[in-house]
Amino acid sequence: MRVAVLGVGLIGGSIGLAAKRRLGAEVVGHDPDTAKLEAAVSAGAIDSAAETAATASQGAELVFCAAPVRDLPQLAGEALAAGGPEAVVTDVGSTKREIVAAMGEDERFIGGHPLAGAETAGVENARPDLFEGARWYLTPTAHAGGMHYDRLQRAIADLGARPQAIDPETHDRLMATVSHLPHVIANVLVNQAVEELSRDAERLPEVGPSLRDTTRVAGANPAIWGDIFASNR
């Protein structure tokens, strides 16, 4: 099996490692950042590097688009244009309505979102067991090919995750409640704490576990999360 990973950060790198170990796949990767691409090869997350998304996608049975939300439609479009009729193209974006609206009429595209991650980022922190037991949402449309969906679902299960179909609207509404809004609140709380600490540092107690627990997800990559917030009103 040949798997293409477009974007080789934490999630893309972990997909590559898991696909090699669990699917016995040959993994080719692409990333616009050549340093990240070289790091992915060195870490063993991919077997080879491709200069373009189209080159990586050629001949691949499965293509995983693992980029910021705003870049996913173009990336998936390039993969679909280069892929064969039996190729399956999916993404790992945290919002689904926009990408599905853009790509959902192609039977080879099936949106996806693994509920997995870590406080650390980058391919150097990728793990082959990152998706073990994790829910992995899939958003097939009425246009999705049955064979394509079955192949993707089986592959995700073989990666150790638990695939589940969901419609894009429901997905985004649920994620707003259980993921996106908590990130907003955590960042607002951190900003408020910074203001208080700078004004009354001598009088404030040491930071307790409540603040640490509530703000654990604050400080995530603002470029990635800005896109997520903007695409999930």
mmCIF file of N, CA and C in Angstrom, residues 151-202:
data_model
loop_
_atom_site.group_PDB
_atom_site.id
_atom_site.type_symbol
_atom_site.label_atom_id
_atom_site.label_comp_id
_atom_site.label_asym_id
_atom_site.label_seq_id
_atom_site.Cartn_x
_atom_site.Cartn_y
_atom_site.Cartn_z
ATOM 1 N N ARG A 151 -12.646 1.506 2.355
ATOM 2 C CA ARG A 151 -11.190 1.392 2.431
ATOM 3 C C ARG A 151 -10.627 2.350 3.483
ATOM 4 N N LEU A 152 -11.142 3.570 3.487
ATOM 5 C CA LEU A 152 -10.649 4.545 4.457
ATOM 6 C C LEU A 152 -11.012 4.132 5.878
ATOM 7 N N GLN A 153 -12.230 3.677 6.076
ATOM 8 C CA GLN A 153 -12.665 3.269 7.409
ATOM 9 C C GLN A 153 -11.821 2.115 7.933
ATOM 10 N N ARG A 154 -11.548 1.133 7.078
ATOM 11 C CA ARG A 154 -10.726 0.002 7.507
ATOM 12 C C ARG A 154 -9.300 0.444 7.833
ATOM 13 N N ALA A 155 -8.758 1.330 7.023
ATOM 14 C CA ALA A 155 -7.396 1.799 7.261
ATOM 15 C C ALA A 155 -7.290 2.545 8.584
ATOM 16 N N ILE A 156 -8.262 3.389 8.878
ATOM 17 C CA ILE A 156 -8.244 4.143 10.123
ATOM 18 C C ILE A 156 -8.371 3.211 11.323
ATOM 19 N N ALA A 157 -9.227 2.213 11.207
ATOM 20 C CA ALA A 157 -9.340 1.223 12.283
ATOM 21 C C ALA A 157 -8.017 0.482 12.467
ATOM 22 N N ASP A 158 -7.344 0.184 11.375
ATOM 23 C CA ASP A 158 -6.062 -0.506 11.467
ATOM 24 C C ASP A 158 -4.987 0.389 12.079
ATOM 25 N N LEU A 159 -5.148 1.710 11.980
ATOM 26 C CA LEU A 159 -4.211 2.623 12.635
ATOM 27 C C LEU A 159 -4.426 2.667 14.142
ATOM 28 N N GLY A 160 -5.475 1.995 14.613
ATOM 29 C CA GLY A 160 -5.757 1.942 16.043
ATOM 30 C C GLY A 160 -6.879 2.842 16.497
ATOM 31 N N ALA A 161 -7.444 3.625 15.579
ATOM 32 C CA ALA A 161 -8.498 4.578 15.938
ATOM 33 C C ALA A 161 -9.879 3.953 15.808
ATOM 34 N N ARG A 162 -10.899 4.711 16.217
ATOM 35 C CA ARG A 162 -12.285 4.260 16.161
ATOM 36 C C ARG A 162 -13.063 5.172 15.222
ATOM 37 N N PRO A 163 -13.216 4.785 13.954
ATOM 38 C CA PRO A 163 -13.911 5.647 12.992
ATOM 39 C C PRO A 163 -15.409 5.730 13.261
ATOM 40 N N GLN A 164 -15.971 6.899 13.013
ATOM 41 C CA GLN A 164 -17.416 7.101 13.161
ATOM 42 C C GLN A 164 -17.883 8.154 12.165
ATOM 43 N N ALA A 165 -18.938 7.842 11.443
ATOM 44 C CA ALA A 165 -19.501 8.791 10.478
ATOM 45 C C ALA A 165 -20.321 9.856 11.201
ATOM 46 N N ILE A 166 -20.238 11.086 10.692
ATOM 47 C CA ILE A 166 -20.967 12.202 11.272
ATOM 48 C C ILE A 166 -21.159 13.241 10.172
ATOM 49 N N ASP A 167 -22.254 13.992 10.214
ATOM 50 C CA ASP A 167 -22.425 15.019 9.201
ATOM 51 C C ASP A 167 -21.641 16.267 9.596
ATOM 52 N N PRO A 168 -21.176 17.067 8.630
ATOM 53 C CA PRO A 168 -20.308 18.205 8.919
ATOM 54 C C PRO A 168 -20.905 19.223 9.882
ATOM 55 N N GLU A 169 -22.194 19.501 9.744
ATOM 56 C CA GLU A 169 -22.831 20.485 10.620
ATOM 57 C C GLU A 169 -22.797 20.034 12.075
ATOM 58 N N THR A 170 -23.153 18.782 12.302
ATOM 59 C CA THR A 170 -23.136 18.258 13.666
ATOM 60 C C THR A 170 -21.724 18.241 14.214
ATOM 61 N N HIS A 171 -20.780 17.812 13.396
ATOM 62 C CA HIS A 171 -19.388 17.778 13.821
ATOM 63 C C HIS A 171 -18.932 19.149 14.306
ATOM 64 N N ASP A 172 -19.165 20.175 13.495
ATOM 65 C CA ASP A 172 -18.663 21.499 13.852
ATOM 66 C C ASP A 172 -19.364 22.060 15.075
ATOM 67 N N ARG A 173 -20.645 21.763 15.221
ATOM 68 C CA ARG A 173 -21.364 22.227 16.410
ATOM 69 C C ARG A 173 -20.813 21.553 17.676
ATOM 70 N N LEU A 174 -20.579 20.250 17.601
ATOM 71 C CA LEU A 174 -20.040 19.538 18.755
ATOM 72 C C LEU A 174 -18.632 20.010 19.092
ATOM 73 N N MET A 175 -17.790 20.180 18.068
ATOM 74 C CA MET A 175 -16.415 20.611 18.312
ATOM 75 C C MET A 175 -16.365 22.024 18.885
ATOM 76 N N ALA A 176 -17.311 22.875 18.470
ATOM 77 C CA ALA A 176 -17.370 24.221 19.047
ATOM 78 C C ALA A 176 -17.556 24.148 20.556
ATOM 79 N N THR A 177 -18.370 23.204 20.993
ATOM 80 C CA THR A 177 -18.684 23.087 22.420
ATOM 81 C C THR A 177 -17.572 22.426 23.213
ATOM 82 N N VAL A 178 -17.041 21.328 22.705
ATOM 83 C CA VAL A 178 -16.120 20.518 23.513
ATOM 84 C C VAL A 178 -14.650 20.803 23.225
ATOM 85 N N SER A 179 -14.338 21.574 22.179
ATOM 86 C CA SER A 179 -12.942 21.827 21.852
ATOM 87 C C SER A 179 -12.648 23.294 21.574
ATOM 88 N N HIS A 180 -13.371 23.889 20.647
ATOM 89 C CA HIS A 180 -12.994 25.231 20.202
ATOM 90 C C HIS A 180 -13.279 26.297 21.252
ATOM 91 N N LEU A 181 -14.466 26.267 21.844
ATOM 92 C CA LEU A 181 -14.764 27.240 22.898
ATOM 93 C C LEU A 181 -13.838 27.077 24.107
ATOM 94 N N PRO A 182 -13.532 25.862 24.571
ATOM 95 C CA PRO A 182 -12.558 25.731 25.662
ATOM 96 C C PRO A 182 -11.206 26.377 25.354
ATOM 97 N N HIS A 183 -10.745 26.298 24.093
ATOM 98 C CA HIS A 183 -9.493 26.952 23.734
ATOM 99 C C HIS A 183 -9.632 28.478 23.844
ATOM 100 N N VAL A 184 -10.760 29.008 23.394
ATOM 101 C CA VAL A 184 -10.980 30.453 23.508
ATOM 102 C C VAL A 184 -10.938 30.875 24.973
ATOM 103 N N ILE A 185 -11.673 30.168 25.804
ATOM 104 C CA ILE A 185 -11.771 30.525 27.227
ATOM 105 C C ILE A 185 -10.403 30.435 27.899
ATOM 106 N N ALA A 186 -9.635 29.396 27.572
ATOM 107 C CA ALA A 186 -8.315 29.231 28.173
ATOM 108 C C ALA A 186 -7.404 30.405 27.837
ATOM 109 N N ASN A 187 -7.441 30.853 26.598
ATOM 110 C CA ASN A 187 -6.597 31.978 26.206
ATOM 111 C C ASN A 187 -7.051 33.286 26.835
ATOM 112 N N VAL A 188 -8.363 33.489 26.918
ATOM 113 C CA VAL A 188 -8.873 34.687 27.577
ATOM 114 C C VAL A 188 -8.459 34.695 29.045
ATOM 115 N N LEU A 189 -8.543 33.554 29.709
ATOM 116 C CA LEU A 189 -8.189 33.465 31.123
ATOM 117 C C LEU A 189 -6.705 33.734 31.343
ATOM 118 N N VAL A 190 -5.860 33.224 30.460
ATOM 119 C CA VAL A 190 -4.423 33.481 30.573
ATOM 120 C C VAL A 190 -4.133 34.974 30.417
ATOM 121 N N ASN A 191 -4.765 35.609 29.430
ATOM 122 C CA ASN A 191 -4.552 37.045 29.248
ATOM 123 C C ASN A 191 -4.993 37.834 30.478
ATOM 124 N N GLN A 192 -6.112 37.428 31.074
ATOM 125 C CA GLN A 192 -6.589 38.103 32.281
ATOM 126 C C GLN A 192 -5.611 37.896 33.435
ATOM 127 N N ALA A 193 -5.085 36.685 33.562
ATOM 128 C CA ALA A 193 -4.135 36.395 34.632
ATOM 129 C C ALA A 193 -2.862 37.215 34.477
ATOM 130 N N VAL A 194 -2.408 37.378 33.242
ATOM 131 C CA VAL A 194 -1.210 38.174 32.993
ATOM 132 C C VAL A 194 -1.421 39.615 33.449
ATOM 133 N N GLU A 195 -2.596 40.160 33.158
ATOM 134 C CA GLU A 195 -2.884 41.524 33.589
ATOM 135 C C GLU A 195 -2.872 41.640 35.111
ATOM 136 N N GLU A 196 -3.487 40.663 35.781
ATOM 137 C CA GLU A 196 -3.542 40.704 37.241
ATOM 138 C C GLU A 196 -2.149 40.539 37.843
ATOM 139 N N LEU A 197 -1.362 39.623 37.303
ATOM 140 C CA LEU A 197 -0.022 39.387 37.831
ATOM 141 C C LEU A 197 0.868 40.607 37.671
ATOM 142 N N SER A 198 0.726 41.307 36.557
ATOM 143 C CA SER A 198 1.564 42.479 36.329
ATOM 144 C C SER A 198 1.161 43.645 37.228
ATOM 145 N N ARG A 199 -0.093 43.651 37.702
ATOM 146 C CA ARG A 199 -0.568 44.762 38.523
ATOM 147 C C ARG A 199 -0.410 44.488 40.012
ATOM 148 N N ASP A 200 -0.695 43.263 40.433
ATOM 149 C CA ASP A 200 -0.680 42.938 41.869
ATOM 150 C C ASP A 200 0.136 41.680 42.136
ATOM 151 N N ALA A 201 1.326 41.607 41.584
ATOM 152 C CA ALA A 201 2.113 40.387 41.688
ATOM 153 C C ALA A 201 2.419 40.011 43.132
ATOM 154 N N GLU A 202 2.676 41.001 43.984
ATOM 155 C CA GLU A 202 3.057 40.675 45.364
ATOM 156 C C GLU A 202 1.895 40.103 46.164
#
